[in-house]
mmCIF file of C-alpha atoms in Angstrom:
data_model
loop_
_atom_site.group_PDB
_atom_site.id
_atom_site.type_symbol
_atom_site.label_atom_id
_atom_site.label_comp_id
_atom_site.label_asym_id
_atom_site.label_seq_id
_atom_site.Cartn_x
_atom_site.Cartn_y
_atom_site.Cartn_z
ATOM 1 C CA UNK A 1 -5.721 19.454 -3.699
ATOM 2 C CA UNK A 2 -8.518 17.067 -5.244
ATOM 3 C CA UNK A 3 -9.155 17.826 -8.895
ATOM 4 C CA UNK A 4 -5.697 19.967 -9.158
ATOM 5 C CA UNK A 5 -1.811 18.578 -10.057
ATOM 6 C CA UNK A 6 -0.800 17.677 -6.221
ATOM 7 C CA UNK A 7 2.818 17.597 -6.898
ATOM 8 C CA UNK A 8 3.390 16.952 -3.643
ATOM 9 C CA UNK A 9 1.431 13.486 -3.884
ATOM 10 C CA UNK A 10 2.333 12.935 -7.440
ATOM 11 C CA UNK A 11 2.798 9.134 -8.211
ATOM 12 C CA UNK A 12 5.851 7.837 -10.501
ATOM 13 C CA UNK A 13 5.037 4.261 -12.019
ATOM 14 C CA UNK A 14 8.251 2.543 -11.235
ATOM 15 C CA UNK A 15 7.596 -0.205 -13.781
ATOM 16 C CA UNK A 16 4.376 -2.634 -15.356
ATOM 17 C CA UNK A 17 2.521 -6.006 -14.394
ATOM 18 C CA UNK A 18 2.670 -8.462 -17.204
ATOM 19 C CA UNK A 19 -0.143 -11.112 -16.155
ATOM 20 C CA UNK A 20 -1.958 -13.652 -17.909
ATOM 21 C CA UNK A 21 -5.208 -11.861 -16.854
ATOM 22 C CA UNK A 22 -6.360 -9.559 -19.815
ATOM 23 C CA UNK A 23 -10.003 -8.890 -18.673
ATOM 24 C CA UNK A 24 -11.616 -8.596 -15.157
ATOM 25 C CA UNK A 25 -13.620 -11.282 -16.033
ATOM 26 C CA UNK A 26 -10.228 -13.410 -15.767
ATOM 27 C CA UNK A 27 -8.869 -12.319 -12.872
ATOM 28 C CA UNK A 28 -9.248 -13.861 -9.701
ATOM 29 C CA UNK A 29 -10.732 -11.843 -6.692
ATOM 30 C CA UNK A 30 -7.800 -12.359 -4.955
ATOM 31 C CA UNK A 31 -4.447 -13.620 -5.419
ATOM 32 C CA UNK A 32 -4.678 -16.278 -3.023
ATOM 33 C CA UNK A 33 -7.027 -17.848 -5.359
ATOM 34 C CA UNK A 34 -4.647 -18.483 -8.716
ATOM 35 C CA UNK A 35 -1.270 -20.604 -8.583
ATOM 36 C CA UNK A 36 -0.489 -18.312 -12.143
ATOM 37 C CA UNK A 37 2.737 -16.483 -12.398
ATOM 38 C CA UNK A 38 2.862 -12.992 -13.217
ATOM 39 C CA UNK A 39 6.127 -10.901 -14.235
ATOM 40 C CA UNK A 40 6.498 -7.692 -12.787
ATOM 41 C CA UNK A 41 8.718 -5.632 -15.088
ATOM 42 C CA UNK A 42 10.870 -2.813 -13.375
ATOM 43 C CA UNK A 43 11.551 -0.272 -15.147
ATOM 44 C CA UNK A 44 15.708 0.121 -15.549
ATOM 45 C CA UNK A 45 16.192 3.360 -13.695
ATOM 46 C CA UNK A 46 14.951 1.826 -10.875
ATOM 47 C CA UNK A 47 16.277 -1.781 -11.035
ATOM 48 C CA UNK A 48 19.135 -0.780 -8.036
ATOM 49 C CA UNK A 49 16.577 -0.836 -5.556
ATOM 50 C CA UNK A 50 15.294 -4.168 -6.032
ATOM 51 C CA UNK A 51 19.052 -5.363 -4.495
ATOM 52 C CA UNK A 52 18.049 -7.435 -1.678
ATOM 53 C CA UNK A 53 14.761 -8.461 -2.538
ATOM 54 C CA UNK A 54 15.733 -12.301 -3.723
ATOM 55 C CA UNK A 55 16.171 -12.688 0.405
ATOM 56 C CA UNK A 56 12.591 -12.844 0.694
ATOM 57 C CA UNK A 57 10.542 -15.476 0.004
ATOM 58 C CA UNK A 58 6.513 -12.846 -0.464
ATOM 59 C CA UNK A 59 6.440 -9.207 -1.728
ATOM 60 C CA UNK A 60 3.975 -6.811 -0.682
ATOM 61 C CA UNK A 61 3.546 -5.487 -4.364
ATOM 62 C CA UNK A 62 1.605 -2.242 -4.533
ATOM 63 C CA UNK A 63 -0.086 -1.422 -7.887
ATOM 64 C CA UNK A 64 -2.637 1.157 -9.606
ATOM 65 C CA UNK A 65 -6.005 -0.520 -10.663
ATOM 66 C CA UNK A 66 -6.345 1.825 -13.583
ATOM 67 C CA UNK A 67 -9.441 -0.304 -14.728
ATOM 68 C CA UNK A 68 -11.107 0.746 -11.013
ATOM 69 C CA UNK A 69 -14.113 2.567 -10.405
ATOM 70 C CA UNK A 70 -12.740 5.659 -7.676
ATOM 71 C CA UNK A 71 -16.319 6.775 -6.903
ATOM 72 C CA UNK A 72 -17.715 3.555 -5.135
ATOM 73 C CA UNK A 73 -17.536 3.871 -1.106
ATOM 74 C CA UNK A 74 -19.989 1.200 -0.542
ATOM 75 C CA UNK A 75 -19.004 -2.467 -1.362
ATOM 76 C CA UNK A 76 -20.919 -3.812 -4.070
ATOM 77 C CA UNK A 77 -20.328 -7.540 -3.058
ATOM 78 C CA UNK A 78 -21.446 -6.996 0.473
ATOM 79 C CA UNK A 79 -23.892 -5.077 1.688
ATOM 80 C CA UNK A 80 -23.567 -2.719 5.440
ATOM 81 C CA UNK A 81 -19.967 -2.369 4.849
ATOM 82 C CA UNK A 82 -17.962 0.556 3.144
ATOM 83 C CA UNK A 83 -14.777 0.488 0.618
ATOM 84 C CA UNK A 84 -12.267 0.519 3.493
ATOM 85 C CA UNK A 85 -13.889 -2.569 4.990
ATOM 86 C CA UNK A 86 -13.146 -4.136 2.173
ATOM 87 C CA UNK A 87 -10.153 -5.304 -0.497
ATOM 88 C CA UNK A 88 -12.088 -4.568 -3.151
ATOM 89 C CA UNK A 89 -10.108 -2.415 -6.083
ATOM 90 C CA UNK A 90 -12.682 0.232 -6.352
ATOM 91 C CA UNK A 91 -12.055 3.048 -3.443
ATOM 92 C CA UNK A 92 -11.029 6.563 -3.729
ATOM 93 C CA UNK A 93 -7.418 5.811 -4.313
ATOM 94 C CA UNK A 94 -7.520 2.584 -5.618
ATOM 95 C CA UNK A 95 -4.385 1.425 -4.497
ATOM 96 C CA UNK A 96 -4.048 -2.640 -4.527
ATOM 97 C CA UNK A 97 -1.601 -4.671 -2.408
ATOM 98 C CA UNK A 98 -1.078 -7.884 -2.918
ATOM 99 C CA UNK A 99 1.365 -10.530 -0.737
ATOM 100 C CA UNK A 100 2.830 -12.599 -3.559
ATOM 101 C CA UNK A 101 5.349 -15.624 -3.513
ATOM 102 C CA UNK A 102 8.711 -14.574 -4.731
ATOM 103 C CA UNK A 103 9.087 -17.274 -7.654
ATOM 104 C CA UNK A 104 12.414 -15.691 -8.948
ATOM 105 C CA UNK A 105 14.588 -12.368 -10.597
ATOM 106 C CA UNK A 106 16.182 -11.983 -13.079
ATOM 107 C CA UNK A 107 17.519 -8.490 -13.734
ATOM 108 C CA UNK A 108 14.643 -6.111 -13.304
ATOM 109 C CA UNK A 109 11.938 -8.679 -14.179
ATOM 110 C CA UNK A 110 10.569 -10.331 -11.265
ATOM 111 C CA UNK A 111 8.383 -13.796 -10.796
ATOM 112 C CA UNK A 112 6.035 -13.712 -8.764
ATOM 113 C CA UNK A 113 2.740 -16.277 -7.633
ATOM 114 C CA UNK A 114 -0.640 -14.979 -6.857
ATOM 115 C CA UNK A 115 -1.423 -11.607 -7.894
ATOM 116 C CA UNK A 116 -4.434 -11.037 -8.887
ATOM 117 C CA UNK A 117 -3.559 -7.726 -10.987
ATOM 118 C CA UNK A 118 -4.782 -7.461 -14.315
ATOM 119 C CA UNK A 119 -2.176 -7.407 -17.443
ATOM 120 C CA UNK A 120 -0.394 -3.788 -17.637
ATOM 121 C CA UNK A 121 -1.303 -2.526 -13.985
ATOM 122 C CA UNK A 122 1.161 0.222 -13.309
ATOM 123 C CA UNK A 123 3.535 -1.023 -10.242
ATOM 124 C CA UNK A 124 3.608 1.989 -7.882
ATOM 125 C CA UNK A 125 5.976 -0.043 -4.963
ATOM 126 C CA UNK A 126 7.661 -3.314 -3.789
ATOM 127 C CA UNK A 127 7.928 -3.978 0.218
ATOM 128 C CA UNK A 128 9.621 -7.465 1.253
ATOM 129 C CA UNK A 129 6.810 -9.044 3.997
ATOM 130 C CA UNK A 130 8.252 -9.408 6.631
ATOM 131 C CA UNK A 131 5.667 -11.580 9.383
ATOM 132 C CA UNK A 132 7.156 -9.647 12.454
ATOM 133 C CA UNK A 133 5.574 -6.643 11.159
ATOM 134 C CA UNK A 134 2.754 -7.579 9.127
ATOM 135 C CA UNK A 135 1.422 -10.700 10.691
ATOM 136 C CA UNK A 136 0.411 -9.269 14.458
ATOM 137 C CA UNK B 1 4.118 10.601 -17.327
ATOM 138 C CA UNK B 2 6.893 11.961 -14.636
ATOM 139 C CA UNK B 3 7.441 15.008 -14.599
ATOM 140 C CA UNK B 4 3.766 15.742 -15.800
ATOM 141 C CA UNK B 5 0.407 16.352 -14.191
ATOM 142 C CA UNK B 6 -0.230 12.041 -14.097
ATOM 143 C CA UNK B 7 -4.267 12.765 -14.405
ATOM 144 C CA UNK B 8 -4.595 8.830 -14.588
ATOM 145 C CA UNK B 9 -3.096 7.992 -11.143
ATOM 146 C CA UNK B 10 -3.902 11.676 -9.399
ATOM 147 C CA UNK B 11 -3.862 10.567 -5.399
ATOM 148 C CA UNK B 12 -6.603 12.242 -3.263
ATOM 149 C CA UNK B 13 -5.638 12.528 0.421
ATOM 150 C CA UNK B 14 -8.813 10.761 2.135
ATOM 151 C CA UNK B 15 -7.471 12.491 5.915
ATOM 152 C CA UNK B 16 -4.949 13.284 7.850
ATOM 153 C CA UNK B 17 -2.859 11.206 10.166
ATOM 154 C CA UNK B 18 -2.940 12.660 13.981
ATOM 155 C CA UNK B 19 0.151 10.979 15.990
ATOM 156 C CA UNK B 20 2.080 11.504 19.034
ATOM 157 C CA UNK B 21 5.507 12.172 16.768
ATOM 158 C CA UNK B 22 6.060 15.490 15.645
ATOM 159 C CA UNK B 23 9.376 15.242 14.606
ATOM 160 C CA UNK B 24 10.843 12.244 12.985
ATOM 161 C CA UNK B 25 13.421 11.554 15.474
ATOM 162 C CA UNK B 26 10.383 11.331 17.841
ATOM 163 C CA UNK B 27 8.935 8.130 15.433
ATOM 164 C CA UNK B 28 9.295 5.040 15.915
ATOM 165 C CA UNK B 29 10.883 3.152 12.510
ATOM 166 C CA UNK B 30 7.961 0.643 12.580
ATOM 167 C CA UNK B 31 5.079 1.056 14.333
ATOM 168 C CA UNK B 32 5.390 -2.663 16.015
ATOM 169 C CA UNK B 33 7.770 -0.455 17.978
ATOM 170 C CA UNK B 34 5.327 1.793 19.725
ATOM 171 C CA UNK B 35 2.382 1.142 22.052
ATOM 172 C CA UNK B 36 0.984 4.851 21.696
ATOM 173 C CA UNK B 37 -1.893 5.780 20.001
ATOM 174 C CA UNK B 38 -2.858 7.603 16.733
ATOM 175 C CA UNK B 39 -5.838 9.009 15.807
ATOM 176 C CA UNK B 40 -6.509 8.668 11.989
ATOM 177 C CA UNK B 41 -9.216 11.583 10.671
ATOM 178 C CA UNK B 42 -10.987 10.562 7.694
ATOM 179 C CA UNK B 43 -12.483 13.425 5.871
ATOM 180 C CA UNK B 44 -15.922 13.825 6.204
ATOM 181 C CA UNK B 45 -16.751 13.130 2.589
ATOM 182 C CA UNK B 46 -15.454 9.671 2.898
ATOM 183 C CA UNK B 47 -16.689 8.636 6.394
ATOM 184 C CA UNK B 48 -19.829 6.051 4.624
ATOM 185 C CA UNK B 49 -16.638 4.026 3.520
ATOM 186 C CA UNK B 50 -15.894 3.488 6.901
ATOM 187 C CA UNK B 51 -18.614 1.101 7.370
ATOM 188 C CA UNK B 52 -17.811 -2.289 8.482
ATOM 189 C CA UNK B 53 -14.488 -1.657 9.710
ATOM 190 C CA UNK B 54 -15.212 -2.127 13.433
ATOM 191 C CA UNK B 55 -15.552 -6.086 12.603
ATOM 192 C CA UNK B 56 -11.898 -6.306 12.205
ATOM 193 C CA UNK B 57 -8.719 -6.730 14.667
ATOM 194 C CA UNK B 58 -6.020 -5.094 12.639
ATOM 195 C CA UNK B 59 -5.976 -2.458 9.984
ATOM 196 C CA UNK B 60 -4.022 -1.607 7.094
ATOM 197 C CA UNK B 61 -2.791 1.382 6.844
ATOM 198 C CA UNK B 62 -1.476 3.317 4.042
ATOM 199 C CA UNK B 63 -0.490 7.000 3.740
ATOM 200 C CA UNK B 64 1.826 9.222 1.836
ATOM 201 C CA UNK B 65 5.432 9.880 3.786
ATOM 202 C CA UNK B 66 5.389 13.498 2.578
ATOM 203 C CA UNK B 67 8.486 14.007 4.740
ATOM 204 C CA UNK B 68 10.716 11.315 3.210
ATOM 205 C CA UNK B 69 13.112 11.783 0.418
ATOM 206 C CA UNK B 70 12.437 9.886 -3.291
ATOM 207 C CA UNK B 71 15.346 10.067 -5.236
ATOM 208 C CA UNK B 72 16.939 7.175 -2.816
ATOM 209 C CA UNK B 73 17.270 4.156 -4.433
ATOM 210 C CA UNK B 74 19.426 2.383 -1.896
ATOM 211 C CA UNK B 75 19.070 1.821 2.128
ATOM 212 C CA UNK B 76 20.998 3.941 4.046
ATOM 213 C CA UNK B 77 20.412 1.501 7.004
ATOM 214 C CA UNK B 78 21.314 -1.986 5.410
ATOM 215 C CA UNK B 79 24.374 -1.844 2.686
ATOM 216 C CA UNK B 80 23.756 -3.646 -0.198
ATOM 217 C CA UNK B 81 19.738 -3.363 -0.173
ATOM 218 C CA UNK B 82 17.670 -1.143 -2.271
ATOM 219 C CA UNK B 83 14.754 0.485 -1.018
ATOM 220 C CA UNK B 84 12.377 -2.163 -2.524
ATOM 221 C CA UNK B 85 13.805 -4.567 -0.131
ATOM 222 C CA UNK B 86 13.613 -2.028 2.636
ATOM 223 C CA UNK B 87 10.725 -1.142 4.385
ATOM 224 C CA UNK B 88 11.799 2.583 4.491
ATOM 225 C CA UNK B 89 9.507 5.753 3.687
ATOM 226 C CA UNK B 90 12.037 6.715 1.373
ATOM 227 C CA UNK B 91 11.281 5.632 -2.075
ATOM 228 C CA UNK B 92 10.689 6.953 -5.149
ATOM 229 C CA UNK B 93 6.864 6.686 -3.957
ATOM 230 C CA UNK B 94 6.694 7.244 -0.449
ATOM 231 C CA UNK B 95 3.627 5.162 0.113
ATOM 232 C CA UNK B 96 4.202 3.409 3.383
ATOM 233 C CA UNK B 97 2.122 1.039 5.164
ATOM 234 C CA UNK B 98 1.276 -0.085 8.481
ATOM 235 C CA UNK B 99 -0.213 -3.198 10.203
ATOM 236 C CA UNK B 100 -2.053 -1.344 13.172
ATOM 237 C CA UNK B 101 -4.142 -2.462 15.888
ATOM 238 C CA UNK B 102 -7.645 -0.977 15.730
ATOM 239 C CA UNK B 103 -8.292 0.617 19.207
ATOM 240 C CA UNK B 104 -11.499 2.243 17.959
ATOM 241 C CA UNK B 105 -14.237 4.023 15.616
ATOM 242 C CA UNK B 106 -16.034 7.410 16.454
ATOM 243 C CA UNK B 107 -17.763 8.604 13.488
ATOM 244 C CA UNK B 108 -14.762 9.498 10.984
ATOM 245 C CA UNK B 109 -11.893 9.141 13.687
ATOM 246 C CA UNK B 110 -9.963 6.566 14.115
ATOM 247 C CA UNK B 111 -7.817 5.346 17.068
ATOM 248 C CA UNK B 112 -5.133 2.509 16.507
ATOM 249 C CA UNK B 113 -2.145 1.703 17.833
ATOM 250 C CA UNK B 114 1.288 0.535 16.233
ATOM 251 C CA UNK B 115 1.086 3.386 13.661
ATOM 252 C CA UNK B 116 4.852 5.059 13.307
ATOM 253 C CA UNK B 117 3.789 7.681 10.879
ATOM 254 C CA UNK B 118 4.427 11.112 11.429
ATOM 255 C CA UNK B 119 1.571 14.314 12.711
ATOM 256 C CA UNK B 120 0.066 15.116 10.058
ATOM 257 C CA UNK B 121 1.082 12.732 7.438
ATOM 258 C CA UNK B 122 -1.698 12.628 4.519
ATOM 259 C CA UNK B 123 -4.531 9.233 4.606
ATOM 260 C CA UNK B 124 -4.093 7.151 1.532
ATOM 261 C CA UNK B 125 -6.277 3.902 1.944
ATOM 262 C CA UNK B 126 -7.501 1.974 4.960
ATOM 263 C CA UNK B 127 -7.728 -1.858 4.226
ATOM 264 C CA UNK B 128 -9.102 -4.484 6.593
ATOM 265 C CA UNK B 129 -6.015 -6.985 7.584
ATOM 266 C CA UNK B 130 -6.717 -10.283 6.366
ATOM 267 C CA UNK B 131 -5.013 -12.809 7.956
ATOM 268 C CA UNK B 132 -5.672 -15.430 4.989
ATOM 269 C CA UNK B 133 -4.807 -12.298 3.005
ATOM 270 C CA UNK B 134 -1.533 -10.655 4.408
ATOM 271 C CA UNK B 135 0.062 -13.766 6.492
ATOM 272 C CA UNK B 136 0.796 -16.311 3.206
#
């Protein structure tokens, strides 16, 4: 499948991360460590699914670090411990998730506090966190 | 970029999901709902990734719900919530993830507990849950 089209795996980006973090130099590690809003912009064919979501007070937002070296599978920032061990952007699929604070929506644009995604990251999925499941 | 070969956001599957539910009538519709065990097989290529990952309680789990419909854009379950504010495999992309207890490591398998996904399903990512992280 690697190196082919895998239609069966193909991603759709469902909309784009406008953040005040142009360069990786700007961004913080995590989000947990910057109090800045970001907008995530929806893209209008999908705004119907986003119904709901104002319930919640944190998303689980899911986004493609495009800027992401996929070839690492050792940490660079700590040594004896592998990609998967860590939350570091570069891995084979280098799928981020972040748990932000819902600040507020408006139509398809969406407020949200600490994500740590650089400006344009393509948004690949929105979860509501819900503690039951992802706070064992 | 739908429609087309997306070269810029190509997934690789990184294993291969090996649960107790064949069917998905058999699964569980979140894992916190099962106490049986999965066994995730990373491929071999990948396995130095692994590293570190013993250290921690709880894993994340992502993989691709290549059973799951995409073109839904509203819960079937819950009226009036889209599937952003669902945490449903059905989504335009079926990326799900699960909170799962780590049971343990042998080499490039993986046993955990509290996984819902289906036999089979393809490995996306495994990320260390971070309770400073994932529980705002």
């Amino acid at each position: 499948m690697k190196g082919g089209c895998a239609a069966e795996m193909e991603l759709v980006p469902i909309g784009l991360i406008r953040s005040p973090f142009w360069r990786l130099e700007e961004a913080p590690r995590q989000g947990i460590h910057t109090k800045e809003v970001s907008t995530i912009e929806v893209f209008a064919e999908f705004a119907p699914a986003l119904e709901g979501l104002e319930g919640f007070d944190h998303l689980i937002v899911l986004y493609w670090a495009d800027r992401a070296p996929r070839d690492a599978l050792r940490s660079r920032r700590h040594k004896r411990r592998g990609v998967f061990a860590s939350r570091s952007p570069a891995r084979p699929n280098p799928i981020c998730l972040s748990v932000c604070e819902l600040v507020g929506i408006e139509g398809n644009r969406i407020r949200v506090r600490g994500l740590e995604a650089l400006d344009n990251s393509p948004l690949l999925d929105i979860k509501p966190h819900v503690p039951e499941l992802d706070c064992p």
